[in-house]
């Protein structure tokens, strides 16, 4: 379960303070798929980076599985990011000089999973997202955008996170591939009972999620 | 530079230890064969042997054999330089062979307008009587016997060993004889010093030469060896006190200093270049690492987003930098091994040339060069650049230092990368 209360994030821009997220509160029950929509600059990415502990809020509370993320020390935050959160980005963000399988194994390496188990789980996940054995050995530059995003989803799932955060995961893909990626995320979330928060511009995708939040100028509407 | 530095410092040590612990004793005021002073006596030198820290005393008596007291002919051709010098101080030189006129006199008697005298001669044969046979006695660094063997210098017999060049010139071999001081001397061996000048000598036992030349109990020079370089100054003073005004007592500290000085400067140069190279290397690595970290900001953000600690990422980048430096080091080592010797030689030779020239300037040419200073210098110049384990260890240390220094700032930059940056589009 994800619970956000009175979350505020301000940036010190060149022209004074910018409030990217202003006083947001919401809840997403465990295993549910939530979507966030809103115009460009409305604070969607900022909200996600706060949920994923990539950035610290100015004020407010984020609870994941009963733990207050905002009270965690740096050391715990690193563990939290590695084990409880899976990220999927619009531009995939795979490590360019690692192969697909190595990319999927990387978070497990940081979480000190044994090499054999890393390999087994990575192959299993890549098979699930439909990356064939020969493509598993390729570097990202030799994979299509859709394939890269599948690898990124497999990587996000590798440490069995309780929360997956996806920032416009279909934004760089054509609508058909985007739909396939969305279905993949949806199915995996259901089978592993993982909570998902996904930012999207695609209203047809948003319409199929369990709950949709709309952001406007940093506030929920 | 590392290699040059290490080989030079090793050499400095060895030069110091090899030439530093002997004391030369010569009759007061004497200057080689140019005379001066009264010869030392064996009794005086017996006292020297009792001085503290003196481990041994080598006594030598040198004389010149000329046509008046030997049938030996020198193997050295005087050359025009020698002829000119003979005109200046033609003392003790051999008479020319009979088929050559002593004087080419083109004088118009009576008018007395001009007289030209051209002297033709060959240098004398040096005969050395020694109490101990050492390289100094032979006058060369590597002594080999082409035939026969060394004489027993503790016995007083009419036997001698002769240099290779002299033996060839006079058709001498083991068992043949020559005359000196009116006696028949038997050749026991023929030696080769690798040096034509020294190969023109005759060596006998000290007692034999003292007897034959009528200089009983007399010695022209002696060398005292001291147990340790640290005691050399006190031993020198003690010997001076023992011998009083009769002898000049000098140790080789000065010549050692002279020989070592240019090496010290090479050492300083190499040390500074080494420090310079380490700093330059660190700066290059630093700039490269800064560039790499800036270029890979996003990747660093991704690592952080998927659960890597700062330390883990720094370790990753520094180990990459280390791999680079290790590779560079291996290449450097290979080049270093190949180039060290020639490079060190160039450095050492360039810096010691000036000193060599001042030492070589004495009258009479080559014979005087091969004095103590000359020996030390030539030995100091033959620096051998060996690449030993310690040098490799220093190299690895320097490379590690470079990598660590060059990685410090990039590490700081890594820790400052905000993980949220992965959210920003490229
Ligand atoms: N690091 C930052 N420093 C200053 N201002 C920032 C920073 N990050 C975001 N902002 C500002 O916060 C606001 C929200 O940005 P955010 O990236 O969350 O928008 P978004 O909804 O994700 O937009 P888009 O749909 O274009 O991705 C914007 O006005 C942006 O300029
Ligand atoms: Mg965004």
PDB file of N, CA and C in Angstrom, chain A residues 4-94:
ATOM      1  N   UNK A   4       0.293   8.735   0.418  1.00  0.00           N
ATOM      2  CA  UNK A   4       0.989  10.021   0.316  1.00  0.00           C
ATOM      3  C   UNK A   4       0.143  11.071   1.035  1.00  0.00           C
ATOM      4  N   UNK A   5       0.767  11.838   1.956  1.00  0.00           N
ATOM      5  CA  UNK A   5       0.000  12.876   2.639  1.00  0.00           C
ATOM      6  C   UNK A   5       0.718  14.221   2.635  1.00  0.00           C
ATOM      7  N   UNK A   6       0.021  15.225   2.189  1.00  0.00           N
ATOM      8  CA  UNK A   6       0.471  16.631   2.189  1.00  0.00           C
ATOM      9  C   UNK A   6       1.869  16.823   1.618  1.00  0.00           C
ATOM     10  N   UNK A   7       2.094  16.165   0.499  1.00  0.00           N
ATOM     11  CA  UNK A   7       3.440  16.180  -0.101  1.00  0.00           C
ATOM     12  C   UNK A   7       3.688  17.493  -0.842  1.00  0.00           C
ATOM     13  N   UNK A   8       4.831  18.158  -0.525  1.00  0.00           N
ATOM     14  CA  UNK A   8       5.209  19.422  -1.168  1.00  0.00           C
ATOM     15  C   UNK A   8       6.641  19.316  -1.661  1.00  0.00           C
ATOM     16  N   UNK A   9       6.889  19.779  -2.872  1.00  0.00           N
ATOM     17  CA  UNK A   9       8.268  19.857  -3.375  1.00  0.00           C
ATOM     18  C   UNK A   9       8.490  21.203  -4.041  1.00  0.00           C
ATOM     19  N   UNK A  10       9.440  21.946  -3.508  1.00  0.00           N
ATOM     20  CA  UNK A  10       9.774  23.243  -4.094  1.00  0.00           C
ATOM     21  C   UNK A  10      11.196  23.205  -4.624  1.00  0.00           C
ATOM     22  N   UNK A  11      11.409  23.862  -5.752  1.00  0.00           N
ATOM     23  CA  UNK A  11      12.762  24.014  -6.308  1.00  0.00           C
ATOM     24  C   UNK A  11      13.168  25.469  -6.201  1.00  0.00           C
ATOM     25  N   UNK A  12      14.432  25.702  -5.958  1.00  0.00           N
ATOM     26  CA  UNK A  12      14.937  27.067  -5.969  1.00  0.00           C
ATOM     27  C   UNK A  12      15.432  27.398  -7.372  1.00  0.00           C
ATOM     28  N   UNK A  13      14.506  27.881  -8.192  1.00  0.00           N
ATOM     29  CA  UNK A  13      14.870  28.220  -9.565  1.00  0.00           C
ATOM     30  C   UNK A  13      15.547  29.570  -9.643  1.00  0.00           C
ATOM     31  N   UNK A  14      15.937  29.959 -10.866  1.00  0.00           N
ATOM     32  CA  UNK A  14      16.600  31.247 -11.073  1.00  0.00           C
ATOM     33  C   UNK A  14      15.641  32.390 -10.737  1.00  0.00           C
ATOM     34  N   UNK A  15      14.354  32.205 -11.060  1.00  0.00           N
ATOM     35  CA  UNK A  15      13.368  33.262 -10.793  1.00  0.00           C
ATOM     36  C   UNK A  15      12.526  32.892  -9.576  1.00  0.00           C
ATOM     37  N   UNK A  16      13.205  32.706  -8.447  1.00  0.00           N
ATOM     38  CA  UNK A  16      12.503  32.408  -7.209  1.00  0.00           C
ATOM     39  C   UNK A  16      12.100  30.957  -7.073  1.00  0.00           C
ATOM     40  N   UNK A  17      11.233  30.689  -6.098  1.00  0.00           N
ATOM     41  CA  UNK A  17      10.850  29.310  -5.800  1.00  0.00           C
ATOM     42  C   UNK A  17       9.790  28.794  -6.751  1.00  0.00           C
ATOM     43  N   UNK A  18       9.985  27.543  -7.192  1.00  0.00           N
ATOM     44  CA  UNK A  18       9.001  26.886  -8.044  1.00  0.00           C
ATOM     45  C   UNK A  18       8.392  25.745  -7.247  1.00  0.00           C
ATOM     46  N   UNK A  19       7.094  25.742  -7.093  1.00  0.00           N
ATOM     47  CA  UNK A  19       6.441  24.641  -6.395  1.00  0.00           C
ATOM     48  C   UNK A  19       5.978  23.626  -7.422  1.00  0.00           C
ATOM     49  N   UNK A  20       6.735  22.538  -7.547  1.00  0.00           N
ATOM     50  CA  UNK A  20       6.432  21.524  -8.559  1.00  0.00           C
ATOM     51  C   UNK A  20       5.329  20.606  -8.072  1.00  0.00           C
ATOM     52  N   UNK A  21       5.321  20.317  -6.767  1.00  0.00           N
ATOM     53  CA  UNK A  21       4.277  19.488  -6.163  1.00  0.00           C
ATOM     54  C   UNK A  21       3.759  20.247  -4.950  1.00  0.00           C
ATOM     55  N   UNK A  22       2.451  20.537  -4.948  1.00  0.00           N
ATOM     56  CA  UNK A  22       1.955  21.327  -3.813  1.00  0.00           C
ATOM     57  C   UNK A  22       0.812  20.602  -3.097  1.00  0.00           C
ATOM     58  N   UNK A  23       1.129  20.140  -1.902  1.00  0.00           N
ATOM     59  CA  UNK A  23       0.138  19.575  -0.983  1.00  0.00           C
ATOM     60  C   UNK A  23      -0.716  18.468  -1.598  1.00  0.00           C
ATOM     61  N   UNK A  24      -0.056  17.387  -1.975  1.00  0.00           N
ATOM     62  CA  UNK A  24      -0.764  16.254  -2.589  1.00  0.00           C
ATOM     63  C   UNK A  24      -0.963  15.144  -1.567  1.00  0.00           C
ATOM     64  N   UNK A  25      -2.181  14.590  -1.525  1.00  0.00           N
ATOM     65  CA  UNK A  25      -2.464  13.417  -0.681  1.00  0.00           C
ATOM     66  C   UNK A  25      -3.259  12.410  -1.492  1.00  0.00           C
ATOM     67  N   UNK A  26      -2.847  11.143  -1.463  1.00  0.00           N
ATOM     68  CA  UNK A  26      -3.641  10.078  -2.113  1.00  0.00           C
ATOM     69  C   UNK A  26      -3.176   8.719  -1.612  1.00  0.00           C
ATOM     70  N   UNK A  27      -3.946   7.691  -1.964  1.00  0.00           N
ATOM     71  CA  UNK A  27      -3.615   6.324  -1.565  1.00  0.00           C
ATOM     72  C   UNK A  27      -3.785   5.389  -2.737  1.00  0.00           C
ATOM     73  N   UNK A  28      -2.890   4.399  -2.832  1.00  0.00           N
ATOM     74  CA  UNK A  28      -3.062   3.338  -3.828  1.00  0.00           C
ATOM     75  C   UNK A  28      -2.971   2.011  -3.090  1.00  0.00           C
ATOM     76  N   UNK A  29      -4.048   1.210  -3.064  1.00  0.00           N
ATOM     77  CA  UNK A  29      -3.997  -0.088  -2.390  1.00  0.00           C
ATOM     78  C   UNK A  29      -3.011  -1.033  -3.069  1.00  0.00           C
ATOM     79  N   UNK A  30      -2.533  -2.027  -2.310  1.00  0.00           N
ATOM     80  CA  UNK A  30      -1.532  -2.969  -2.805  1.00  0.00           C
ATOM     81  C   UNK A  30      -2.038  -3.723  -4.034  1.00  0.00           C
ATOM     82  N   UNK A  31      -1.167  -3.861  -5.031  1.00  0.00           N
ATOM     83  CA  UNK A  31      -1.500  -4.616  -6.245  1.00  0.00           C
ATOM     84  C   UNK A  31      -2.321  -3.829  -7.239  1.00  0.00           C
ATOM     85  N   UNK A  32      -2.576  -2.570  -6.965  1.00  0.00           N
ATOM     86  CA  UNK A  32      -3.384  -1.783  -7.891  1.00  0.00           C
ATOM     87  C   UNK A  32      -2.514  -1.035  -8.897  1.00  0.00           C
ATOM     88  N   UNK A  33      -3.110  -0.721 -10.004  1.00  0.00           N
ATOM     89  CA  UNK A  33      -2.439   0.007 -11.077  1.00  0.00           C
ATOM     90  C   UNK A  33      -3.007   1.420 -11.113  1.00  0.00           C
ATOM     91  N   UNK A  34      -2.188   2.410 -10.754  1.00  0.00           N
ATOM     92  CA  UNK A  34      -2.654   3.794 -10.772  1.00  0.00           C
ATOM     93  C   UNK A  34      -1.994   4.534 -11.919  1.00  0.00           C
ATOM     94  N   UNK A  35      -2.724   5.414 -12.560  1.00  0.00           N
ATOM     95  CA  UNK A  35      -2.113   6.235 -13.608  1.00  0.00           C
ATOM     96  C   UNK A  35      -2.202   7.695 -13.212  1.00  0.00           C
ATOM     97  N   UNK A  36      -1.199   8.478 -13.659  1.00  0.00           N
ATOM     98  CA  UNK A  36      -1.186   9.912 -13.400  1.00  0.00           C
ATOM     99  C   UNK A  36      -1.174  10.607 -14.742  1.00  0.00           C
ATOM    100  N   UNK A  37      -2.124  11.507 -14.939  1.00  0.00           N
ATOM    101  CA  UNK A  37      -2.120  12.278 -16.168  1.00  0.00           C
ATOM    102  C   UNK A  37      -2.012  13.759 -15.825  1.00  0.00           C
ATOM    103  N   UNK A  38      -1.682  14.539 -16.835  1.00  0.00           N
ATOM    104  CA  UNK A  38      -1.548  15.969 -16.604  1.00  0.00           C
ATOM    105  C   UNK A  38      -0.684  16.586 -17.689  1.00  0.00           C
ATOM    106  N   UNK A  39      -0.796  17.915 -17.821  1.00  0.00           N
ATOM    107  CA  UNK A  39      -0.055  18.611 -18.862  1.00  0.00           C
ATOM    108  C   UNK A  39       1.434  18.623 -18.549  1.00  0.00           C
ATOM    109  N   UNK A  40       2.178  18.961 -19.544  1.00  0.00           N
ATOM    110  CA  UNK A  40       3.621  19.081 -19.354  1.00  0.00           C
ATOM    111  C   UNK A  40       3.931  20.149 -18.312  1.00  0.00           C
ATOM    112  N   UNK A  41       4.808  19.825 -17.407  1.00  0.00           N
ATOM    113  CA  UNK A  41       5.194  20.781 -16.365  1.00  0.00           C
ATOM    114  C   UNK A  41       4.263  20.783 -15.184  1.00  0.00           C
ATOM    115  N   UNK A  42       3.312  19.843 -15.151  1.00  0.00           N
ATOM    116  CA  UNK A  42       2.361  19.829 -14.044  1.00  0.00           C
ATOM    117  C   UNK A  42       2.930  19.148 -12.803  1.00  0.00           C
ATOM    118  N   UNK A  43       4.095  18.549 -12.925  1.00  0.00           N
ATOM    119  CA  UNK A  43       4.750  17.980 -11.734  1.00  0.00           C
ATOM    120  C   UNK A  43       4.706  16.471 -11.645  1.00  0.00           C
ATOM    121  N   UNK A  44       4.386  15.802 -12.758  1.00  0.00           N
ATOM    122  CA  UNK A  44       4.241  14.336 -12.725  1.00  0.00           C
ATOM    123  C   UNK A  44       5.571  13.648 -12.419  1.00  0.00           C
ATOM    124  N   UNK A  45       6.620  14.024 -13.181  1.00  0.00           N
ATOM    125  CA  UNK A  45       7.931  13.387 -12.966  1.00  0.00           C
ATOM    126  C   UNK A  45       8.466  13.691 -11.571  1.00  0.00           C
ATOM    127  N   UNK A  46       8.235  14.919 -11.128  1.00  0.00           N
ATOM    128  CA  UNK A  46       8.702  15.301  -9.792  1.00  0.00           C
ATOM    129  C   UNK A  46       8.034  14.429  -8.734  1.00  0.00           C
ATOM    130  N   UNK A  47       6.743  14.205  -8.886  1.00  0.00           N
ATOM    131  CA  UNK A  47       6.020  13.364  -7.931  1.00  0.00           C
ATOM    132  C   UNK A  47       6.603  11.946  -7.913  1.00  0.00           C
ATOM    133  N   UNK A  48       6.866  11.408  -9.107  1.00  0.00           N
ATOM    134  CA  UNK A  48       7.411  10.048  -9.179  1.00  0.00           C
ATOM    135  C   UNK A  48       8.784   9.956  -8.514  1.00  0.00           C
ATOM    136  N   UNK A  49       9.620  10.981  -8.749  1.00  0.00           N
ATOM    137  CA  UNK A  49      10.964  10.906  -8.160  1.00  0.00           C
ATOM    138  C   UNK A  49      10.901  11.022  -6.636  1.00  0.00           C
ATOM    139  N   UNK A  50       9.864  11.676  -6.124  1.00  0.00           N
ATOM    140  CA  UNK A  50       9.692  11.721  -4.669  1.00  0.00           C
ATOM    141  C   UNK A  50       9.249  10.361  -4.152  1.00  0.00           C
ATOM    142  N   UNK A  51       8.317   9.726  -4.886  1.00  0.00           N
ATOM    143  CA  UNK A  51       7.827   8.409  -4.466  1.00  0.00           C
ATOM    144  C   UNK A  51       8.950   7.373  -4.478  1.00  0.00           C
ATOM    145  N   UNK A  52       9.851   7.536  -5.448  1.00  0.00           N
ATOM    146  CA  UNK A  52      10.948   6.572  -5.585  1.00  0.00           C
ATOM    147  C   UNK A  52      12.175   6.954  -4.792  1.00  0.00           C
ATOM    148  N   UNK A  53      12.063   8.004  -3.954  1.00  0.00           N
ATOM    149  CA  UNK A  53      13.171   8.452  -3.108  1.00  0.00           C
ATOM    150  C   UNK A  53      14.387   8.875  -3.922  1.00  0.00           C
ATOM    151  N   UNK A  54      14.165   9.309  -5.159  1.00  0.00           N
ATOM    152  CA  UNK A  54      15.267   9.872  -5.935  1.00  0.00           C
ATOM    153  C   UNK A  54      15.519  11.307  -5.499  1.00  0.00           C
ATOM    154  N   UNK A  55      14.518  11.897  -4.887  1.00  0.00           N
ATOM    155  CA  UNK A  55      14.626  13.262  -4.412  1.00  0.00           C
ATOM    156  C   UNK A  55      13.868  13.358  -3.091  1.00  0.00           C
ATOM    157  N   UNK A  56      14.220  14.359  -2.294  1.00  0.00           N
ATOM    158  CA  UNK A  56      13.557  14.480  -0.994  1.00  0.00           C
ATOM    159  C   UNK A  56      12.503  15.581  -1.037  1.00  0.00           C
ATOM    160  N   UNK A  57      11.325  15.302  -0.486  1.00  0.00           N
ATOM    161  CA  UNK A  57      10.271  16.326  -0.514  1.00  0.00           C
ATOM    162  C   UNK A  57      10.601  17.478   0.439  1.00  0.00           C
ATOM    163  N   UNK A  58      10.009  18.635   0.128  1.00  0.00           N
ATOM    164  CA  UNK A  58      10.181  19.777   1.019  1.00  0.00           C
ATOM    165  C   UNK A  58       9.422  19.514   2.319  1.00  0.00           C
ATOM    166  N   UNK A  59       8.230  18.939   2.184  1.00  0.00           N
ATOM    167  CA  UNK A  59       7.474  18.515   3.371  1.00  0.00           C
ATOM    168  C   UNK A  59       6.487  17.441   2.959  1.00  0.00           C
ATOM    169  N   UNK A  60       5.830  16.813   3.944  1.00  0.00           N
ATOM    170  CA  UNK A  60       4.871  15.762   3.646  1.00  0.00           C
ATOM    171  C   UNK A  60       5.413  14.388   3.968  1.00  0.00           C
ATOM    172  N   UNK A  61       4.592  13.402   3.691  1.00  0.00           N
ATOM    173  CA  UNK A  61       4.881  12.035   4.127  1.00  0.00           C
ATOM    174  C   UNK A  61       4.616  11.056   2.987  1.00  0.00           C
ATOM    175  N   UNK A  62       5.493  10.081   2.864  1.00  0.00           N
ATOM    176  CA  UNK A  62       5.262   8.999   1.899  1.00  0.00           C
ATOM    177  C   UNK A  62       5.410   7.686   2.650  1.00  0.00           C
ATOM    178  N   UNK A  63       4.343   6.886   2.672  1.00  0.00           N
ATOM    179  CA  UNK A  63       4.435   5.593   3.351  1.00  0.00           C
ATOM    180  C   UNK A  63       4.317   4.477   2.339  1.00  0.00           C
ATOM    181  N   UNK A  64       5.271   3.585   2.380  1.00  0.00           N
ATOM    182  CA  UNK A  64       5.231   2.402   1.513  1.00  0.00           C
ATOM    183  C   UNK A  64       5.326   1.176   2.408  1.00  0.00           C
ATOM    184  N   UNK A  65       4.265   0.346   2.394  1.00  0.00           N
ATOM    185  CA  UNK A  65       4.235  -0.853   3.235  1.00  0.00           C
ATOM    186  C   UNK A  65       4.394  -0.518   4.699  1.00  0.00           C
ATOM    187  N   UNK A  66       3.843   0.642   5.135  1.00  0.00           N
ATOM    188  CA  UNK A  66       3.883   1.017   6.548  1.00  0.00           C
ATOM    189  C   UNK A  66       5.127   1.773   6.960  1.00  0.00           C
ATOM    190  N   UNK A  67       6.173   1.857   6.077  1.00  0.00           N
ATOM    191  CA  UNK A  67       7.395   2.595   6.437  1.00  0.00           C
ATOM    192  C   UNK A  67       7.360   3.998   5.850  1.00  0.00           C
ATOM    193  N   UNK A  68       7.780   4.971   6.657  1.00  0.00           N
ATOM    194  CA  UNK A  68       7.825   6.355   6.182  1.00  0.00           C
ATOM    195  C   UNK A  68       9.140   6.606   5.449  1.00  0.00           C
ATOM    196  N   UNK A  69       8.996   6.744   4.132  1.00  0.00           N
ATOM    197  CA  UNK A  69      10.195   6.925   3.300  1.00  0.00           C
ATOM    198  C   UNK A  69      10.905   8.234   3.630  1.00  0.00           C
ATOM    199  N   UNK A  70      10.142   9.269   3.952  1.00  0.00           N
ATOM    200  CA  UNK A  70      10.751  10.586   4.175  1.00  0.00           C
ATOM    201  C   UNK A  70      11.610  10.629   5.434  1.00  0.00           C
ATOM    202  N   UNK A  71      11.444   9.616   6.312  1.00  0.00           N
ATOM    203  CA  UNK A  71      12.239   9.612   7.543  1.00  0.00           C
ATOM    204  C   UNK A  71      13.492   8.742   7.430  1.00  0.00           C
ATOM    205  N   UNK A  72      13.638   8.108   6.281  1.00  0.00           N
ATOM    206  CA  UNK A  72      14.768   7.182   6.127  1.00  0.00           C
ATOM    207  C   UNK A  72      16.082   7.935   5.951  1.00  0.00           C
ATOM    208  N   UNK A  73      17.163   7.339   6.519  1.00  0.00           N
ATOM    209  CA  UNK A  73      18.505   7.889   6.301  1.00  0.00           C
ATOM    210  C   UNK A  73      19.041   7.409   4.947  1.00  0.00           C
ATOM    211  N   UNK A  74      20.077   8.082   4.487  1.00  0.00           N
ATOM    212  CA  UNK A  74      20.615   7.805   3.148  1.00  0.00           C
ATOM    213  C   UNK A  74      20.875   6.321   2.911  1.00  0.00           C
ATOM    214  N   UNK A  75      21.465   5.687   3.915  1.00  0.00           N
ATOM    215  CA  UNK A  75      21.812   4.280   3.757  1.00  0.00           C
ATOM    216  C   UNK A  75      20.568   3.429   3.506  1.00  0.00           C
ATOM    217  N   UNK A  76      19.493   3.709   4.270  1.00  0.00           N
ATOM    218  CA  UNK A  76      18.239   2.972   4.104  1.00  0.00           C
ATOM    219  C   UNK A  76      17.591   3.312   2.764  1.00  0.00           C
ATOM    220  N   UNK A  77      17.751   4.584   2.359  1.00  0.00           N
ATOM    221  CA  UNK A  77      17.139   5.008   1.096  1.00  0.00           C
ATOM    222  C   UNK A  77      17.713   4.232  -0.084  1.00  0.00           C
ATOM    223  N   UNK A  78      19.041   3.982  -0.028  1.00  0.00           N
ATOM    224  CA  UNK A  78      19.670   3.230  -1.119  1.00  0.00           C
ATOM    225  C   UNK A  78      19.059   1.832  -1.199  1.00  0.00           C
ATOM    226  N   UNK A  79      18.879   1.223  -0.029  1.00  0.00           N
ATOM    227  CA  UNK A  79      18.269  -0.108   0.019  1.00  0.00           C
ATOM    228  C   UNK A  79      16.824  -0.055  -0.480  1.00  0.00           C
ATOM    229  N   UNK A  80      16.117   0.995  -0.048  1.00  0.00           N
ATOM    230  CA  UNK A  80      14.718   1.168  -0.442  1.00  0.00           C
ATOM    231  C   UNK A  80      14.602   1.263  -1.966  1.00  0.00           C
ATOM    232  N   UNK A  81      15.471   2.096  -2.549  1.00  0.00           N
ATOM    233  CA  UNK A  81      15.432   2.238  -4.013  1.00  0.00           C
ATOM    234  C   UNK A  81      15.741   0.917  -4.703  1.00  0.00           C
ATOM    235  N   UNK A  82      16.669   0.195  -4.142  1.00  0.00           N
ATOM    236  CA  UNK A  82      17.096  -1.038  -4.799  1.00  0.00           C
ATOM    237  C   UNK A  82      16.107  -2.174  -4.646  1.00  0.00           C
ATOM    238  N   UNK A  83      15.479  -2.270  -3.474  1.00  0.00           N
ATOM    239  CA  UNK A  83      14.677  -3.471  -3.210  1.00  0.00           C
ATOM    240  C   UNK A  83      13.169  -3.245  -3.310  1.00  0.00           C
ATOM    241  N   UNK A  84      12.697  -2.062  -2.942  1.00  0.00           N
ATOM    242  CA  UNK A  84      11.259  -1.835  -2.869  1.00  0.00           C
ATOM    243  C   UNK A  84      10.703  -1.162  -4.113  1.00  0.00           C
ATOM    244  N   UNK A  85      11.575  -0.533  -4.898  1.00  0.00           N
ATOM    245  CA  UNK A  85      11.115   0.248  -6.041  1.00  0.00           C
ATOM    246  C   UNK A  85      11.685  -0.319  -7.329  1.00  0.00           C
ATOM    247  N   UNK A  86      10.854  -0.351  -8.370  1.00  0.00           N
ATOM    248  CA  UNK A  86      11.349  -0.648  -9.709  1.00  0.00           C
ATOM    249  C   UNK A  86      11.008   0.519 -10.610  1.00  0.00           C
ATOM    250  N   UNK A  87      12.040   1.040 -11.295  1.00  0.00           N
ATOM    251  CA  UNK A  87      11.796   2.192 -12.167  1.00  0.00           C
ATOM    252  C   UNK A  87      11.714   1.778 -13.629  1.00  0.00           C
ATOM    253  N   UNK A  88      10.761   2.409 -14.343  1.00  0.00           N
ATOM    254  CA  UNK A  88      10.724   2.282 -15.801  1.00  0.00           C
ATOM    255  C   UNK A  88      10.658   3.714 -16.342  1.00  0.00           C
ATOM    256  N   UNK A  89      11.597   4.045 -17.230  1.00  0.00           N
ATOM    257  CA  UNK A  89      11.681   5.427 -17.722  1.00  0.00           C
ATOM    258  C   UNK A  89      11.220   5.532 -19.165  1.00  0.00           C
ATOM    259  N   UNK A  90      10.869   6.753 -19.525  1.00  0.00           N
ATOM    260  CA  UNK A  90      10.448   6.997 -20.907  1.00  0.00           C
ATOM    261  C   UNK A  90      11.567   6.638 -21.889  1.00  0.00           C
ATOM    262  N   UNK A  91      12.807   7.042 -21.541  1.00  0.00           N
ATOM    263  CA  UNK A  91      13.922   6.751 -22.454  1.00  0.00           C
ATOM    264  C   UNK A  91      14.743   5.540 -21.991  1.00  0.00           C
ATOM    265  N   UNK A  92      14.065   4.581 -21.402  1.00  0.00           N
ATOM    266  CA  UNK A  92      14.589   3.249 -21.028  1.00  0.00           C
ATOM    267  C   UNK A  92      15.715   3.291 -20.005  1.00  0.00           C
ATOM    268  N   UNK A  93      16.736   4.167 -20.254  1.00  0.00           N
ATOM    269  CA  UNK A  93      17.840   4.280 -19.296  1.00  0.00           C
ATOM    270  C   UNK A  93      18.532   2.965 -18.978  1.00  0.00           C
ATOM    271  N   UNK A  94      18.774   2.164 -20.011  1.00  0.00           N
ATOM    272  CA  UNK A  94      19.599   0.975 -19.802  1.00  0.00           C
ATOM    273  C   UNK A  94      21.061   1.411 -19.798  1.00  0.00           C
TER     274      UNK A  94
END
